[in-house]
Coordinates of C-alpha atoms and ligand atoms in Angstrom, one line a residue:
M3 CA 0.0 0.0 0.0
I4 CA 1.1 3.5 -0.7
Y5 CA 0.8 6.4 1.8
Q6 CA 2.3 9.2 -0.2
R7 CA -0.5 11.6 0.1
S8 CA -1.2 10.8 3.7
S9 CA 2.4 11.6 4.5
Q10 CA 2.3 14.9 2.7
L11 CA -1.0 15.9 4.4
F12 CA 0.5 15.0 7.8
A13 CA 3.6 17.1 7.1
E14 CA 1.3 20.1 6.3
A15 CA -0.9 19.5 9.3
E16 CA 2.1 19.4 11.7
K17 CA 2.9 23.0 10.7
V18 CA -0.4 24.4 12.0
I19 CA -1.9 21.8 14.4
P20 CA 0.1 20.6 17.4
G21 CA 1.4 17.1 16.4
G22 CA -0.7 17.4 13.3
V23 CA -3.8 16.0 15.0
N24 CA -6.7 17.2 17.1
S25 CA -6.6 14.3 19.5
P26 CA -3.3 12.7 20.5
V27 CA -3.9 9.0 19.9
R28 CA -4.4 9.7 16.2
A29 CA -0.7 10.6 15.9
F30 CA 0.8 7.1 15.9
K31 CA 3.2 8.0 18.7
Y32 CA 2.8 4.6 20.2
V33 CA 3.2 2.5 17.0
G34 CA 5.5 4.8 15.1
G35 CA 5.1 6.0 11.5
T36 CA 2.7 8.6 10.3
P37 CA -1.0 8.6 10.5
I38 CA -3.3 7.7 7.7
F39 CA -5.6 10.5 6.4
V40 CA -9.1 9.4 5.7
K41 CA -11.0 10.6 2.7
S42 CA -14.3 8.8 3.1
A43 CA -15.9 5.8 4.7
K44 CA -18.8 3.6 4.0
G45 CA -20.1 0.6 6.0
A46 CA -17.2 -1.3 7.4
Y47 CA -14.6 0.3 5.2
L48 CA -12.3 3.4 5.4
F49 CA -10.9 4.8 2.2
D50 CA -7.8 6.9 2.7
E51 CA -6.3 9.8 0.7
D52 CA -4.1 7.3 -1.3
S53 CA -7.2 5.3 -2.2
N54 CA -6.4 2.3 -0.1
R55 CA -9.3 0.4 1.5
L56 CA -9.1 -0.6 5.1
I57 CA -11.5 -2.7 7.1
D58 CA -12.2 -0.5 10.1
Y59 CA -12.0 -1.8 13.7
I60 CA -12.1 1.5 15.5
N61 CA -15.2 3.0 14.0
S62 CA -14.5 6.5 15.2
W63 CA -13.7 4.9 18.6
G64 CA -17.2 3.5 18.9
P65 CA -20.0 5.6 17.5
M66 CA -20.2 3.9 14.1
I67 CA -21.8 0.8 15.5
L68 CA -24.0 0.4 12.4
G69 CA -21.2 1.3 10.0
H70 CA -20.0 4.5 8.4
A71 CA -22.3 6.9 6.5
Y72 CA -25.2 4.9 7.7
E73 CA -28.1 6.2 5.6
P74 CA -30.8 6.9 8.1
V75 CA -28.3 8.9 10.2
V76 CA -26.9 10.8 7.2
N77 CA -30.4 11.6 5.9
A78 CA -31.6 12.8 9.2
V79 CA -28.7 15.2 9.5
V80 CA -29.0 16.5 5.9
E81 CA -32.7 17.2 6.3
K82 CA -32.2 18.9 9.7
A83 CA -29.3 21.1 8.4
K84 CA -31.6 22.7 5.8
L85 CA -33.8 24.0 8.7
G86 CA -31.0 25.8 10.5
T87 CA -28.3 24.2 12.6
S88 CA -28.5 25.9 16.0
F89 CA -30.8 28.4 17.7
G90 CA -29.9 28.5 21.4
M91 CA -33.6 27.9 22.0
P92 CA -35.4 24.7 22.7
T93 CA -36.4 22.3 19.9
E94 CA -38.9 19.4 19.9
I95 CA -36.3 16.9 18.8
E96 CA -34.4 17.3 22.1
T97 CA -37.5 15.9 23.9
K98 CA -37.8 13.1 21.4
I99 CA -34.3 11.8 21.9
A100 CA -34.6 12.3 25.7
E101 CA -37.8 10.3 25.8
L102 CA -36.3 7.5 23.7
A103 CA -33.1 7.4 25.8
V104 CA -35.0 7.3 29.0
S105 CA -37.2 4.5 27.7
M106 CA -34.2 2.4 26.6
V107 CA -31.9 2.8 29.6
P108 CA -33.0 1.4 33.0
N109 CA -33.2 3.4 36.1
I110 CA -33.1 7.0 34.7
D111 CA -35.8 9.6 34.7
K112 CA -34.1 12.6 33.1
I113 CA -31.2 13.2 30.8
R114 CA -29.1 16.3 30.0
F115 CA -27.4 16.5 26.6
V116 CA -23.9 17.9 26.2
N117 CA -21.3 17.9 23.4
S118 CA -18.8 15.2 24.4
G119 CA -18.1 12.3 26.8
T120 CA -15.6 14.6 28.6
E121 CA -18.3 17.1 29.3
A122 CA -20.7 14.4 30.4
C123 CA -18.3 12.9 33.0
M124 CA -17.1 16.3 34.2
S125 CA -20.7 17.4 34.8
A126 CA -21.7 14.2 36.4
I127 CA -19.1 14.5 39.2
R128 CA -20.0 18.2 39.7
L129 CA -23.6 17.0 40.1
A130 CA -22.5 14.2 42.5
R131 CA -20.5 16.7 44.6
G132 CA -23.4 19.2 44.7
F133 CA -25.9 16.5 45.6
T134 CA -23.9 14.8 48.3
G135 CA -22.1 17.9 49.6
R136 CA -18.8 16.0 49.5
D137 CA -15.6 16.8 47.6
K138 CA -13.7 13.6 46.9
I139 CA -14.2 11.1 44.2
I140 CA -12.7 7.7 43.6
K141 CA -11.6 6.6 40.1
F142 CA -9.8 3.5 38.9
A143 CA -6.3 3.5 37.5
G144 CA -6.5 2.9 33.7
C145 CA -10.1 4.1 33.4
Y146 CA -10.6 7.1 31.1
H147 CA -13.4 9.6 31.7
G148 CA -12.4 12.4 29.3
H149 CA -9.7 15.0 29.8
S150 CA -11.1 17.2 32.5
D151 CA -8.7 18.0 35.3
S152 CA -10.2 15.7 38.0
F153 CA -9.8 12.6 35.8
L154 CA -6.3 13.1 34.4
I155 CA -4.9 10.8 37.1
Q156 CA -3.7 7.5 35.6
A157 CA -6.2 8.0 32.8
G158 CA -5.7 5.0 30.5
S159 CA -5.2 4.8 26.7
G160 CA -4.1 8.2 25.4
A161 CA -2.5 9.2 28.6
I162 CA -0.7 5.9 29.1
T163 CA 0.4 5.9 25.5
F164 CA 2.2 9.2 26.0
G165 CA 3.7 8.3 29.4
S166 CA 2.2 11.4 31.1
P167 CA -0.6 10.0 33.2
N168 CA -0.5 13.0 35.5
S169 CA -0.6 15.9 33.1
P170 CA 1.1 19.2 33.9
G171 CA -1.6 21.8 34.2
V172 CA -3.7 19.8 36.7
T173 CA -3.2 21.5 40.0
Q174 CA -2.4 19.7 43.3
G175 CA -5.6 21.1 44.7
T176 CA -7.6 19.3 42.1
A177 CA -5.6 16.1 42.2
K178 CA -5.9 15.7 45.9
D179 CA -9.7 15.2 45.6
T180 CA -9.3 12.3 43.2
L181 CA -8.4 9.0 44.9
L182 CA -7.1 6.1 42.8
A183 CA -8.2 2.5 43.1
N184 CA -7.3 -0.7 41.4
Y185 CA -9.8 -2.1 38.9
N186 CA -11.4 -5.3 40.1
D187 CA -10.1 -4.9 43.6
I188 CA -13.0 -4.5 46.0
Q189 CA -10.8 -4.7 49.1
N190 CA -9.0 -1.5 47.9
I191 CA -12.4 0.3 47.7
K192 CA -13.3 -0.8 51.2
E193 CA -10.1 0.6 52.6
L194 CA -10.5 3.9 50.7
L195 CA -14.1 4.3 51.9
E196 CA -13.1 3.5 55.5
A197 CA -10.2 5.9 55.5
N198 CA -12.3 8.7 54.0
K199 CA -15.6 8.2 55.9
N200 CA -18.4 10.5 54.7
E201 CA -16.0 12.3 52.3
I202 CA -16.5 10.4 49.0
A203 CA -19.1 12.0 46.8
A204 CA -18.9 9.4 44.0
I205 CA -17.1 6.4 42.6
I206 CA -16.8 6.6 38.9
I207 CA -16.1 3.5 36.8
E208 CA -16.2 2.1 33.3
P209 CA -18.4 -0.9 34.0
V210 CA -16.5 -2.7 31.4
A211 CA -13.1 -1.0 31.1
G212 CA -12.2 -0.1 27.5
N213 CA -9.3 2.3 27.9
M214 CA -6.6 -0.2 29.0
G215 CA -7.6 -2.7 26.4
C216 CA -10.9 -4.4 27.2
I217 CA -11.2 -5.5 30.8
P218 CA -14.4 -7.1 32.1
P219 CA -15.5 -6.6 35.7
K220 CA -14.8 -9.7 37.7
E221 CA -17.9 -11.6 38.9
G222 CA -19.5 -9.8 41.8
F223 CA -17.3 -6.7 41.6
L224 CA -19.9 -4.3 40.4
E225 CA -22.5 -5.7 42.8
S226 CA -20.1 -5.2 45.7
L227 CA -19.3 -1.7 44.5
R228 CA -23.0 -0.9 44.4
E229 CA -23.5 -2.2 48.0
L230 CA -20.5 -0.3 49.3
C231 CA -21.7 3.0 47.7
T232 CA -25.2 2.6 49.1
A233 CA -23.8 1.9 52.6
N234 CA -21.6 5.0 52.5
G235 CA -23.9 7.5 50.9
T236 CA -21.6 7.6 47.9
L237 CA -23.0 7.9 44.4
L238 CA -22.1 5.2 41.9
I239 CA -21.4 6.7 38.5
F240 CA -21.3 4.4 35.5
D241 CA -19.3 6.0 32.7
E242 CA -21.1 4.3 29.8
V243 CA -19.6 6.5 27.1
M244 CA -18.2 3.3 25.5
T245 CA -20.6 0.7 26.8
G246 CA -23.9 2.6 26.5
F247 CA -26.1 1.6 23.6
R248 CA -23.3 -0.9 22.6
L249 CA -23.4 -3.8 25.1
A250 CA -27.2 -3.8 25.3
K251 CA -30.0 -1.3 24.7
G252 CA -29.6 -0.3 28.4
G253 CA -25.8 -0.6 28.4
A254 CA -23.9 -2.2 31.2
Q255 CA -26.6 -1.5 33.7
E256 CA -28.9 -3.8 31.8
L257 CA -26.2 -6.4 31.0
Y258 CA -25.1 -6.8 34.6
N259 CA -28.4 -5.9 36.2
I260 CA -26.8 -3.2 38.4
K261 CA -28.3 0.2 39.1
A262 CA -26.0 3.2 38.9
D263 CA -26.9 6.5 40.4
I264 CA -25.6 8.6 37.5
V265 CA -24.9 7.3 34.0
C266 CA -22.7 9.1 31.4
F267 CA -23.0 8.7 27.6
G268 CA -21.1 9.6 24.5
K269 CA -19.9 7.9 21.3
V270 CA -22.9 5.8 20.0
I271 CA -25.5 8.2 21.5
G272 CA -24.4 10.8 18.9
G273 CA -24.4 8.6 15.9
G274 CA -21.1 10.1 14.9
L275 CA -21.8 13.8 15.8
P276 CA -20.5 15.4 18.9
V277 CA -22.9 14.4 21.6
G278 CA -22.5 13.4 25.3
A279 CA -25.2 13.1 28.0
F280 CA -25.6 12.3 31.6
A281 CA -28.7 10.9 33.3
A282 CA -30.1 9.9 36.6
R283 CA -33.3 9.6 38.6
N284 CA -35.3 12.7 39.3
E285 CA -34.0 13.2 42.8
I286 CA -30.5 13.7 41.5
M287 CA -31.2 15.4 38.1
N288 CA -33.5 18.0 39.7
Y289 CA -30.3 19.3 41.5
L290 CA -29.2 20.6 38.1
A291 CA -29.7 24.2 36.9
P292 CA -32.2 25.7 36.2
L293 CA -34.2 23.5 38.7
G294 CA -31.4 23.2 41.2
P295 CA -28.2 24.8 42.3
V296 CA -25.6 22.8 40.3
Y297 CA -24.6 24.8 37.2
Q298 CA -24.1 23.3 33.8
A299 CA -24.7 24.8 30.4
G300 CA -23.8 24.8 26.7
T301 CA -24.3 27.0 23.7
L302 CA -24.5 24.1 21.2
S303 CA -25.8 21.5 23.7
G304 CA -28.7 19.6 22.1
N305 CA -28.3 21.3 18.8
P306 CA -30.6 19.9 16.1
L307 CA -27.9 18.3 13.9
A308 CA -26.5 16.4 16.8
M309 CA -29.9 15.4 18.1
A310 CA -31.0 14.3 14.6
A311 CA -28.0 12.0 14.3
G312 CA -28.5 10.6 17.8
L313 CA -32.2 10.1 17.4
A314 CA -31.8 8.3 14.1
M315 CA -29.1 6.1 15.7
L316 CA -31.0 5.2 18.9
T317 CA -34.2 4.6 16.8
E318 CA -32.4 2.0 14.7
L319 CA -30.9 0.3 17.8
N320 CA -34.3 0.4 19.6
H321 CA -36.2 -1.2 16.7
D322 CA -33.7 -3.8 15.7
T323 CA -34.3 -6.5 18.3
E324 CA -31.4 -8.7 17.0
I325 CA -28.7 -6.0 16.8
F326 CA -26.9 -6.7 20.1
K327 CA -27.1 -10.4 19.6
R328 CA -25.7 -10.1 16.0
L329 CA -22.9 -7.9 17.2
E330 CA -22.0 -10.4 19.9
Q331 CA -22.0 -13.3 17.4
K332 CA -19.8 -11.5 15.0
T333 CA -17.3 -10.5 17.6
A334 CA -17.3 -14.0 19.1
Y335 CA -16.6 -15.4 15.7
L336 CA -13.7 -13.0 15.3
E337 CA -12.4 -14.0 18.8
V338 CA -12.5 -17.7 18.0
G339 CA -10.7 -17.1 14.7
I340 CA -8.0 -15.0 16.2
R341 CA -7.4 -17.4 19.1
K342 CA -7.0 -20.2 16.6
V343 CA -4.5 -18.5 14.3
L344 CA -2.4 -17.0 17.2
T345 CA -2.3 -20.4 18.9
L346 CA -1.2 -22.1 15.7
N347 CA 1.5 -19.6 15.2
N348 CA 2.8 -20.0 18.8
I349 CA 2.1 -16.4 19.9
D350 CA 1.5 -15.7 23.6
F351 CA -1.7 -13.8 23.9
T352 CA -4.8 -13.0 26.1
I353 CA -8.0 -11.9 24.5
N354 CA -10.6 -10.1 26.6
R355 CA -14.1 -9.6 25.2
V356 CA -17.5 -8.4 26.3
G357 CA -20.1 -8.2 23.6
S358 CA -18.7 -6.2 20.7
M359 CA -15.7 -4.9 22.6
I360 CA -12.6 -7.0 22.2
S361 CA -8.8 -6.6 22.7
V362 CA -5.8 -8.7 22.1
H363 CA -3.0 -8.4 24.6
F364 CA 0.4 -9.9 23.7
D365 CA 0.9 -11.6 27.0
K366 CA -0.2 -15.0 28.2
D367 CA -1.3 -14.0 31.7
E368 CA -4.7 -12.8 32.7
V369 CA -5.3 -9.0 32.2
Y370 CA -7.7 -7.7 34.8
D371 CA -6.4 -4.3 35.9
F372 CA -4.1 -1.4 34.9
N373 CA -0.9 -3.1 36.0
T374 CA -1.6 -6.4 34.2
S375 CA -2.6 -4.4 31.1
K376 CA 1.0 -3.0 31.0
N377 CA 2.6 -6.4 30.7
G378 CA 2.0 -6.9 27.0
D379 CA 4.8 -7.1 24.4
N380 CA 4.8 -3.6 23.0
Q381 CA 7.2 -4.2 20.1
R382 CA 5.1 -7.2 19.0
F383 CA 2.0 -5.0 19.1
K384 CA 3.6 -2.4 16.9
D385 CA 4.7 -5.0 14.3
F386 CA 1.2 -6.5 14.5
F387 CA -0.4 -3.1 13.9
H388 CA 1.7 -2.2 10.9
G389 CA 1.4 -5.7 9.5
L390 CA -2.4 -5.5 9.6
V391 CA -2.4 -2.1 8.0
K392 CA -0.4 -3.5 5.1
E393 CA -3.1 -6.2 4.8
G394 CA -5.9 -3.6 4.7
V395 CA -7.1 -4.0 8.3
Y396 CA -7.1 -1.0 10.6
I397 CA -7.1 -1.5 14.4
A398 CA -6.4 1.2 17.0
P399 CA -2.8 2.4 16.9
S400 CA -2.2 1.6 20.6
A401 CA -2.2 -1.6 22.6
Y402 CA -4.3 0.1 25.3
E403 CA -7.4 0.5 23.1
T404 CA -10.3 -1.7 22.5
W405 CA -11.5 -2.7 19.1
F406 CA -15.1 -1.7 18.3
I407 CA -17.0 -4.1 16.1
T408 CA -19.6 -2.7 13.7
D409 CA -22.7 -4.5 12.4
A410 CA -21.6 -3.5 8.9
L411 CA -18.9 -6.1 9.0
T412 CA -19.8 -9.2 7.0
Y413 CA -18.5 -12.7 7.8
E414 CA -16.4 -12.4 4.7
D415 CA -14.8 -9.3 6.2
L416 CA -14.2 -11.2 9.5
D417 CA -12.6 -14.2 7.6
F418 CA -10.5 -11.7 5.6
T419 CA -9.3 -10.2 8.9
I420 CA -8.6 -13.6 10.5
E421 CA -6.6 -14.7 7.5
A422 CA -4.7 -11.4 7.6
I423 CA -3.9 -11.9 11.3
D424 CA -2.7 -15.4 10.4
R425 CA -0.3 -14.1 7.8
V426 CA 0.9 -11.2 10.0
S427 CA 1.4 -13.6 13.0
K428 CA 3.9 -15.7 10.9
T429 CA 6.1 -12.6 10.5
L430 CA 6.2 -11.8 14.3
S431 CA 9.5 -12.8 15.8
Ligands
PLP512 C1 -14.2 8.3 24.9 C2 -14.5 8.2 26.4 C3 -14.7 9.4 27.1 C4 -14.5 10.8 26.6 O1 -15.4 11.1 25.6 P1 -15.0 12.3 24.5 O2 -16.3 12.4 23.7 O3 -13.8 11.8 23.8 O4 -14.8 13.5 25.3 C5 -15.1 9.3 28.4 N1 -15.3 8.1 29.0 C6 -15.1 6.9 28.3 C7 -15.3 5.6 29.0 C8 -14.6 7.0 27.0 O5 -14.4 5.8 26.3

């Protein structure tokens, strides 16, 4: 494959955009080389500026769960755009998508729309602090909740990739209110709650971690977390930016049958436009301005284009009763295929998967938290990544990222991918 035009475009971008990209993990720092510039995408495929075709396993990091340029979403956006793109005044479609989201997700009465997952998580902890009257929060090492100050403490994927988990610019004052825990370690949570009695406003968690590769919660872990939060007057925040509308209609809350106090959304909920949201039962949501004292706002929040894309996406997911089963089956098929070829080629690996989230770690030991996620063979991952690109398969350019499976993938695409992985495996030393 030729990447002449991509390389040129990257060189031009570097002159006017820091690192040539508007979000760090796009820059290939982890895997080396220069990023591929996309010209267009359709269904399961990306087409780059050099006219190469790549089967896409990142899907804009999750949103394109039904494939790129999905017609009902594109049409909804085009039709809405003709009517004006933002008013700073209420529109009917905001209520429509809110009603639909509230009907699909368990345990929420009201939802507030914002413009990104970052904003959703940032606002959710402010709300939790306002509601409980407490300052401190607990987050898990390796979990990513967007780039707001409180969360840039061992923040997973992007931050790990760049070796700066504690970013300059985050003040000590902010950092001291974020306590760190180990994922899947309930004893650790017990100790933190005990040592900070009546001080923890919220525990925020990715119910299935997706930003240190894919890491499922151990059996009973989320249940215990729920019980401890209830016992301590601490709110449980599920960051479902990745898992929401992906693992089930009702996300991880539905899949694991656990009630969170506040739920954050992003990615799929926007159908590929910039949308985030946070939701909770009335008692909590009524604490938010203009009803309550906790302030949160946005000029473009709930704008008609974003809402049209999100509504079209959620409507499809709500109507298609087989969608989550189909995604699970396709991803399981991929998992079985990858296991087979890696085993035949004597490569040490661990595959973690929940539904349509999957990741391959080049390490034979179990991967269940941030520390174990770091044990993979990085050089091997880099070779694997570049080998797959040559084969026309695009996975995330970092070992700390999950692959996101789209329903647009056919079984032929999956077989093509498994065969490509087989060939690439034979070249890994
Ligand atoms: C992507 C992500 C975010 C941040 O969302 P942005 O839209 O990138 O701001 C937050 N939490 C999780 C779990 C994510 O995967």
